[in-house]
């Protein structure tokens, strides 16, 4: 998800620092370039060796900051290459320093010498968190649009108390980083209604056997996440997606279905309210002509299965589309990807088509990465090299934005 993204993490001195180790490890697994600054007190909780091992890169401390060097000053170089700076845990002391713009160590100097968004994850004892001075600082800092915040939540604290001040969980922090690293907090699709299809449809022959395809739905999920992170009101109509891939508490509407016919009905019923429609589902092209409502014994299975075509949902949407709506299709192709995609763009009356090679190891069904050529109905093309599906989703939204805004 975070391939090509550079995430800088500033750790200040609190017991929740141990949880940041999980964040560092997960970010590295997600493909991000992870750099970590440890304040002096943070090193009482986690060591530079722990961080270096998890991030596969040296951890930076104040010692590195004060050392003579022939390269660029560290606080400037680190800030410049970061897409996002996470400060976790944010202690009472670090909060006060940020509020008043103090710069007395590597981390606070890096904050002031950079422009990237900053995500703050506070953690402290409830008494400390509820102090009026802390609350004043916190509210003051939130007025600065550069700062984004996560938590603190309530729960059992290291002081054995149940109360507010518990740092957000690593999984929540990762999800927020995924969103912010791409959007930088921008809400450029605010209030736009976007309808997306994803996953594969299944056409059953009997209760256990079906015709389908290996689509995992990752591209549809990435599109839904990207669009809702940018402020859109999103509905994702999806076929088969493994439950563990589905978000636990999505900030968009998820509607599940099985067959192409069900997907068609759902897409059409949501079409009118939608300004942008993206059809990324892998729809089965044919279905068994007959369905048996009991499991067919092997000897009753025909070796010449009678099939019939299923409706082409995208082509149908193309006939129903109004001028203010933008319709986007995908063309999963092997070999030459542009010519057949152009043909589908015209045939299905689309505004944009995403020509998608499925015969390379870094793209297609089930992969975490993808590559594509976006083509619009004026023939303009944009190549997107192999990147995470989330990155591709954001690049597609950038491409859609210019064209969709021209229609308003
Ligand atoms: N699609 C659809 N309904 C179908 C088949 C495809 O809505 N029954 C949509 C897909 O979601 C995708 C686009 O049409 O957005 C192109 O799908 P693809 O499988 O690449 O192409 P087909 O139109 O099925 O053509 P072909 O199989 O001949 O390449």
Coordinates of C-alpha atoms and ligand atoms in Angstrom, one line a residue:
X1 CA 0.0 0.0 0.0
X2 CA 2.8 2.4 0.8
X3 CA 5.3 1.6 -2.0
X4 CA 7.4 4.7 -2.9
X5 CA 6.1 6.6 0.2
X6 CA 8.6 8.0 2.7
X7 CA 7.4 8.1 6.3
X8 CA 9.3 9.8 9.0
X9 CA 8.5 8.8 12.6
X10 CA 9.4 10.9 15.6
X11 CA 9.3 9.0 18.9
X12 CA 9.2 11.0 22.1
X13 CA 9.6 9.5 25.6
X14 CA 6.6 7.6 26.8
X15 CA 5.8 4.0 27.5
X16 CA 3.6 3.8 24.4
X17 CA 6.9 4.0 22.4
X18 CA 6.9 0.2 22.5
X19 CA 3.8 0.2 20.3
X20 CA 5.5 2.3 17.7
X21 CA 7.8 -0.7 17.0
X22 CA 4.8 -2.4 15.5
X23 CA 4.0 0.7 13.4
X24 CA 7.6 0.8 12.1
X25 CA 7.5 -2.9 11.3
X26 CA 4.1 -2.7 9.5
X27 CA 5.1 0.3 7.5
X28 CA 8.2 -1.5 6.3
X29 CA 6.1 -4.5 5.3
X30 CA 3.8 -2.2 3.4
X31 CA 6.7 -1.1 1.3
X32 CA 7.3 2.4 2.8
X33 CA 10.7 3.9 3.2
X34 CA 10.8 4.4 7.0
X35 CA 13.1 6.8 8.9
X36 CA 12.9 7.2 12.6
X37 CA 14.1 9.9 15.0
X38 CA 14.3 9.0 18.7
X39 CA 14.4 11.8 21.3
X40 CA 16.8 11.3 24.2
X41 CA 14.0 10.2 26.5
X42 CA 12.5 7.9 23.9
X43 CA 15.7 5.9 24.1
X44 CA 14.8 5.0 27.7
X45 CA 11.9 3.0 26.2
X46 CA 13.1 1.7 22.9
X47 CA 16.7 1.5 21.6
X48 CA 18.2 2.6 18.3
X49 CA 19.0 -1.0 17.6
X50 CA 15.4 -2.1 17.9
X51 CA 14.4 0.7 15.4
X52 CA 17.2 0.1 13.0
X53 CA 16.4 -3.7 12.9
X54 CA 12.7 -3.0 12.2
X55 CA 13.1 -0.2 9.7
X56 CA 16.3 -1.6 8.0
X57 CA 17.9 1.8 8.5
X58 CA 19.8 3.5 11.2
X59 CA 17.7 5.3 13.8
X60 CA 18.5 9.1 14.2
X61 CA 19.2 10.6 17.6
X62 CA 20.4 14.0 18.8
X63 CA 23.9 12.8 18.6
X64 CA 23.6 12.6 14.8
X65 CA 22.1 16.1 14.8
X66 CA 25.1 17.7 16.6
X67 CA 27.7 15.8 14.7
X68 CA 29.8 17.8 12.1
X69 CA 28.9 16.5 8.6
X70 CA 29.8 17.4 5.0
X71 CA 26.3 16.5 3.7
X72 CA 23.1 18.6 4.1
X73 CA 22.0 19.3 7.7
X74 CA 20.1 16.3 8.9
X75 CA 16.9 18.1 10.1
X76 CA 16.5 19.6 6.6
X77 CA 17.3 16.4 4.6
X78 CA 15.0 14.3 6.7
X79 CA 12.1 16.8 6.5
X80 CA 12.5 17.2 2.8
X81 CA 12.2 13.6 1.8
X82 CA 9.2 12.8 4.1
X83 CA 5.7 12.5 2.6
X84 CA 4.4 12.4 6.2
X85 CA 5.8 12.8 9.7
X86 CA 4.2 10.8 12.5
X87 CA 4.9 11.8 16.0
X88 CA 4.0 8.9 18.4
X89 CA 3.7 8.9 21.2
X90 CA 3.2 12.6 21.5
X91 CA 4.1 13.4 25.1
X92 CA 2.9 16.4 27.2
X93 CA 6.4 17.8 26.8
X94 CA 6.5 17.4 23.0
X95 CA 3.0 18.8 22.7
X96 CA 4.1 22.0 24.5
X97 CA 7.2 22.3 22.4
X98 CA 5.2 22.0 19.2
X99 CA 2.6 24.5 20.4
X100 CA 5.2 27.2 21.1
X101 CA 7.5 26.4 18.1
X102 CA 10.5 25.4 20.3
X103 CA 13.4 23.8 18.5
X104 CA 15.8 22.1 20.9
X105 CA 16.5 18.7 19.4
X106 CA 16.6 16.9 16.1
X107 CA 12.8 16.1 16.1
X108 CA 11.6 19.6 16.9
X109 CA 14.0 21.2 14.4
X110 CA 12.9 18.7 11.7
X111 CA 9.3 19.7 12.4
X112 CA 10.1 23.4 11.8
X113 CA 12.3 22.7 8.8
X114 CA 9.7 20.7 6.9
X115 CA 6.4 21.2 5.1
X116 CA 4.9 17.7 5.0
X117 CA 1.7 16.9 7.0
X118 CA 2.2 15.8 10.6
X119 CA 0.1 13.1 12.3
X120 CA 0.1 13.4 16.1
X121 CA -0.7 10.4 18.3
X122 CA -0.8 11.6 21.9
X123 CA -0.3 9.2 24.8
X124 CA -0.3 10.2 28.5
X125 CA -1.8 9.5 31.9
X126 CA -5.5 10.7 32.2
X127 CA -4.7 13.4 34.8
X128 CA -2.0 14.8 32.5
X129 CA -4.2 14.6 29.4
X130 CA -7.1 16.4 31.2
X131 CA -5.0 19.3 32.5
X132 CA -6.4 22.6 31.2
X133 CA -2.9 23.6 30.0
X134 CA -2.6 20.4 27.9
X135 CA -6.1 20.8 26.5
X136 CA -5.3 24.4 25.6
X137 CA -2.1 23.4 23.8
X138 CA -3.9 20.5 22.0
X139 CA -6.7 22.8 20.7
X140 CA -4.2 25.5 19.8
X141 CA -2.1 23.0 17.7
X142 CA -5.1 21.6 15.9
X143 CA -5.8 25.1 14.5
X144 CA -2.7 24.6 12.3
X145 CA -3.9 22.8 9.1
X146 CA -0.6 21.0 8.9
X147 CA -1.4 18.9 12.0
X148 CA -3.6 15.9 11.8
X149 CA -4.5 13.9 14.9
X150 CA -5.4 10.4 15.9
X151 CA -6.6 9.5 19.5
X152 CA -6.0 9.4 22.3
X153 CA -8.5 6.7 23.1
X154 CA -9.7 5.5 26.5
X155 CA -8.6 2.2 28.0
X156 CA -6.3 0.6 30.5
X157 CA -3.2 2.8 30.9
X158 CA 0.3 1.9 32.0
X159 CA -0.5 3.5 35.4
X160 CA -3.2 0.8 36.0
X161 CA -5.9 3.4 35.4
X162 CA -8.8 3.1 33.1
X163 CA -9.3 6.5 31.3
X164 CA -8.5 8.8 28.4
X165 CA -4.9 9.1 27.2
X166 CA -4.2 5.7 25.6
X167 CA -2.3 6.0 22.3
X168 CA -4.3 4.9 19.2
X169 CA -3.6 1.3 18.2
X170 CA -0.9 0.6 15.6
X171 CA -3.5 -0.7 13.1
X172 CA -5.5 2.6 13.4
X173 CA -2.3 4.6 13.0
X174 CA -1.3 2.7 9.9
X175 CA -4.8 3.2 8.3
X176 CA -4.5 7.0 8.9
X177 CA -1.0 7.1 7.5
X178 CA -2.2 5.3 4.4
X179 CA -4.8 7.9 3.9
X180 CA -2.7 11.0 4.7
X181 CA 0.5 9.9 2.8
X182 CA -1.6 10.1 -0.4
X183 CA -4.1 12.9 0.2
X184 CA -2.0 15.1 2.4
X185 CA -5.3 16.0 4.1
X186 CA -6.8 17.3 0.8
X187 CA -10.5 16.8 0.4
X188 CA -10.8 17.5 -3.3
X189 CA -13.8 15.2 -3.8
X190 CA -15.7 16.6 -0.9
X191 CA -19.4 15.6 -1.2
X192 CA -19.0 14.0 -4.6
X193 CA -21.0 10.9 -4.9
X194 CA -18.9 8.0 -6.3
X195 CA -20.3 4.6 -7.2
X196 CA -17.7 1.8 -7.5
X197 CA -17.9 -1.9 -8.3
X198 CA -15.2 -4.4 -7.3
X199 CA -14.5 -8.0 -6.8
X200 CA -15.6 -10.9 -9.0
X201 CA -19.1 -12.1 -9.7
X202 CA -20.1 -15.8 -9.5
X203 CA -22.5 -17.7 -11.6
X204 CA -23.7 -20.9 -9.9
X205 CA -24.5 -24.2 -11.5
X206 CA -25.7 -25.7 -8.3
X207 CA -25.3 -24.6 -4.6
X208 CA -21.6 -25.4 -4.5
X209 CA -20.2 -25.0 -8.1
X210 CA -19.8 -21.8 -9.9
X211 CA -18.2 -20.0 -12.8
X212 CA -16.0 -17.2 -11.6
X213 CA -12.6 -15.6 -11.7
X214 CA -9.6 -15.0 -9.4
X215 CA -10.4 -11.3 -8.7
X216 CA -9.7 -10.5 -5.0
X217 CA -11.4 -7.1 -5.1
X218 CA -8.3 -5.2 -3.9
X219 CA -8.5 -2.7 -6.7
X220 CA -12.2 -1.8 -5.9
X221 CA -11.3 -1.5 -2.2
X222 CA -8.4 0.8 -3.0
X223 CA -10.6 3.0 -5.1
X224 CA -13.2 3.2 -2.4
X225 CA -10.7 4.0 0.3
X226 CA -8.9 6.6 -1.9
X227 CA -12.2 8.3 -2.9
X228 CA -13.6 8.4 0.7
X229 CA -10.2 9.6 2.0
X230 CA -10.6 12.6 -0.4
X231 CA -14.0 13.4 0.9
X232 CA -16.3 11.6 -1.5
X233 CA -19.5 9.9 -0.5
X234 CA -18.7 6.4 -1.7
X235 CA -20.8 3.2 -2.4
X236 CA -18.8 0.1 -3.2
X237 CA -20.9 -2.7 -4.7
X238 CA -18.8 -5.8 -4.5
X239 CA -18.8 -9.4 -5.5
X240 CA -16.5 -12.0 -3.9
X241 CA -14.0 -10.4 -1.6
X242 CA -12.3 -12.4 1.2
X243 CA -13.7 -11.2 4.6
X244 CA -10.3 -10.5 6.0
X245 CA -9.7 -7.9 3.1
X246 CA -12.9 -6.0 3.9
X247 CA -12.4 -3.0 6.2
X248 CA -13.8 -3.5 9.7
X249 CA -15.3 0.0 10.0
X250 CA -15.3 1.5 6.5
X251 CA -16.2 5.1 6.1
X252 CA -18.1 4.2 2.9
X253 CA -21.2 2.2 2.0
X254 CA -20.5 -1.5 1.3
X255 CA -23.0 -3.6 -0.6
X256 CA -22.3 -7.2 -1.1
X257 CA -23.7 -9.5 -3.9
X258 CA -23.0 -12.6 -5.9
X259 CA -24.2 -12.7 -9.5
X260 CA -23.8 -10.3 -12.4
X261 CA -27.5 -9.8 -12.5
X262 CA -27.6 -8.7 -8.8
X263 CA -24.7 -6.4 -9.5
X264 CA -26.5 -4.9 -12.5
X265 CA -29.6 -4.2 -10.4
X266 CA -27.6 -2.6 -7.6
X267 CA -25.5 -0.5 -10.0
X268 CA -28.5 0.8 -11.8
X269 CA -30.4 1.6 -8.6
X270 CA -27.5 3.8 -7.4
X271 CA -26.7 5.3 -10.8
X272 CA -28.9 8.4 -10.8
X273 CA -27.5 9.7 -7.5
X274 CA -23.9 9.2 -8.6
X275 CA -21.7 11.8 -10.3
X276 CA -18.8 9.4 -11.0
X277 CA -19.1 5.6 -11.6
X278 CA -16.2 3.3 -11.7
X279 CA -16.7 -0.3 -12.8
X280 CA -13.7 -2.2 -11.7
X281 CA -15.5 -5.5 -10.9
X282 CA -14.5 -8.6 -12.8
X283 CA -17.8 -9.7 -14.1
X284 CA -18.3 -13.2 -15.4
X285 CA -19.2 -13.0 -19.1
X286 CA -21.2 -16.2 -19.2
X287 CA -23.4 -18.2 -16.8
X288 CA -24.7 -21.8 -16.8
X289 CA -28.0 -21.9 -18.7
X290 CA -29.5 -24.0 -15.9
X291 CA -29.3 -23.9 -12.1
X292 CA -30.0 -27.0 -10.0
X293 CA -31.0 -26.3 -6.4
X294 CA -29.2 -29.4 -5.1
X295 CA -25.6 -30.5 -5.4
X296 CA -25.3 -32.4 -8.6
X297 CA -23.8 -35.8 -8.2
X298 CA -20.7 -36.2 -10.4
X299 CA -22.4 -38.6 -12.8
X300 CA -25.1 -36.0 -13.5
X301 CA -22.6 -33.3 -14.4
X302 CA -22.6 -32.6 -18.1
X303 CA -19.2 -32.4 -19.7
X304 CA -20.7 -30.0 -22.3
X305 CA -22.0 -27.4 -20.0
X306 CA -24.7 -25.2 -21.7
X307 CA -23.9 -21.6 -21.1
X308 CA -25.6 -18.3 -21.9
X309 CA -24.2 -14.7 -21.9
X310 CA -24.7 -12.4 -18.9
X311 CA -25.5 -8.8 -19.3
X312 CA -22.6 -6.3 -19.9
X313 CA -23.3 -4.0 -16.9
X314 CA -20.9 -1.3 -18.0
X315 CA -22.3 -1.2 -21.6
X316 CA -25.8 -0.8 -20.0
X317 CA -24.6 2.0 -17.7
X318 CA -23.1 3.7 -20.8
X319 CA -26.6 3.8 -22.4
X320 CA -28.2 5.2 -19.2
X321 CA -25.4 7.8 -18.4
X322 CA -26.4 11.5 -18.3
X323 CA -24.1 14.2 -19.6
X324 CA -23.1 15.4 -16.1
X325 CA -22.0 11.9 -15.1
X326 CA -18.5 10.4 -15.6
X327 CA -18.3 6.7 -16.4
X328 CA -15.1 4.8 -16.0
X329 CA -14.4 1.2 -17.0
X330 CA -11.4 -1.2 -16.7
X331 CA -10.0 -3.3 -19.5
X332 CA -8.1 -6.2 -18.2
X333 CA -5.9 -7.3 -21.1
X334 CA -3.1 -9.6 -22.2
X335 CA -0.8 -8.6 -25.0
X336 CA -1.6 -5.3 -26.7
X337 CA -3.6 -3.4 -24.1
X338 CA -4.3 0.0 -25.8
X339 CA -6.2 -1.0 -28.9
X340 CA -8.8 -3.3 -27.3
X341 CA -9.2 -0.8 -24.4
X342 CA -10.0 2.0 -26.9
X343 CA -12.5 -0.3 -28.6
X344 CA -14.2 -0.9 -25.2
X345 CA -14.2 2.9 -24.4
X346 CA -16.1 3.6 -27.6
X347 CA -18.3 0.5 -27.6
X348 CA -19.5 1.1 -24.0
X349 CA -19.8 4.9 -24.2
X350 CA -17.2 5.6 -21.5
X351 CA -15.5 8.8 -20.5
X352 CA -12.3 7.0 -19.3
X353 CA -10.9 3.5 -19.5
X354 CA -8.2 2.0 -17.4
X355 CA -6.2 -0.4 -19.7
X356 CA -4.7 -2.9 -17.3
X357 CA -2.1 -5.6 -18.2
X358 CA -2.9 -8.9 -16.4
X359 CA 0.0 -10.9 -17.8
X360 CA 2.8 -9.2 -15.8
X361 CA 3.8 -10.3 -12.3
X362 CA 3.3 -6.8 -10.8
X363 CA -0.2 -6.3 -12.1
X364 CA -3.6 -8.0 -12.3
X365 CA -5.6 -10.4 -10.2
X366 CA -4.7 -10.7 -6.5
X367 CA -1.5 -8.6 -6.6
X368 CA -0.9 -5.7 -4.3
X369 CA 0.5 -3.6 -7.1
X370 CA -0.8 -2.6 -10.5
X371 CA 0.1 -0.7 -13.6
X372 CA -2.1 0.9 -16.2
X373 CA -2.7 3.3 -19.0
X374 CA -5.6 5.7 -18.5
X375 CA -7.3 6.8 -21.7
X376 CA -10.0 9.4 -22.0
X377 CA -12.7 9.8 -24.7
X378 CA -10.6 12.5 -26.4
X379 CA -7.7 10.0 -26.8
X380 CA -5.5 11.5 -24.1
X381 CA -3.4 8.9 -22.4
X382 CA -1.5 8.7 -19.1
X383 CA 0.9 5.8 -18.3
X384 CA 1.1 4.7 -14.7
X385 CA 4.1 2.5 -13.9
X386 CA 3.9 -0.3 -11.4
X387 CA 2.8 1.0 -8.0
X388 CA 0.5 0.0 -5.1
X389 CA -3.2 -0.3 -6.0
X390 CA -3.9 2.5 -3.6
X391 CA -1.4 4.8 -5.4
X392 CA -3.0 3.8 -8.8
X393 CA -6.5 4.6 -7.3
X394 CA -5.3 8.1 -6.4
X395 CA -3.7 8.7 -9.8
X396 CA -6.9 7.6 -11.4
X397 CA -8.9 10.1 -9.2
X398 CA -6.5 12.8 -10.3
X399 CA -7.1 11.9 -13.9
X400 CA -10.9 11.8 -13.3
X401 CA -11.0 15.0 -11.4
X402 CA -10.0 17.3 -14.3
X403 CA -12.5 15.6 -16.6
X404 CA -15.3 15.4 -14.1
X405 CA -15.0 19.0 -13.0
X406 CA -15.3 20.2 -16.6
X407 CA -18.7 18.6 -16.8
X408 CA -20.2 20.6 -13.8
Ligands
LIG1 N1 -17.9 -5.6 -17.6 C1 -19.3 -5.5 -17.2 N2 -20.1 -6.6 -17.4 C2 -19.6 -7.7 -18.0 C3 -18.3 -7.8 -18.4 C4 -17.5 -6.7 -18.2 O1 -19.7 -4.5 -16.7 N3 -20.5 -8.7 -18.2 C5 -17.1 -4.4 -17.4 C6 -15.9 -4.7 -16.4 O2 -16.2 -4.3 -15.1 C7 -14.8 -3.7 -17.0 C8 -15.2 -3.6 -18.5 O3 -16.5 -4.1 -18.6 O4 -15.0 -2.4 -16.5 C9 -14.3 -4.4 -19.4 O5 -14.3 -5.8 -19.0 P1 -13.4 -6.8 -19.7 O6 -13.6 -8.2 -19.1 O7 -12.0 -6.3 -19.9 O8 -14.0 -6.8 -21.2 P2 -15.2 -7.4 -21.9 O9 -16.1 -6.2 -22.1 O10 -15.8 -8.5 -21.1 O11 -14.6 -7.8 -23.3 P3 -13.6 -9.0 -23.7 O12 -13.8 -10.1 -22.7 O13 -14.0 -9.3 -25.1 O14 -12.2 -8.4 -23.6

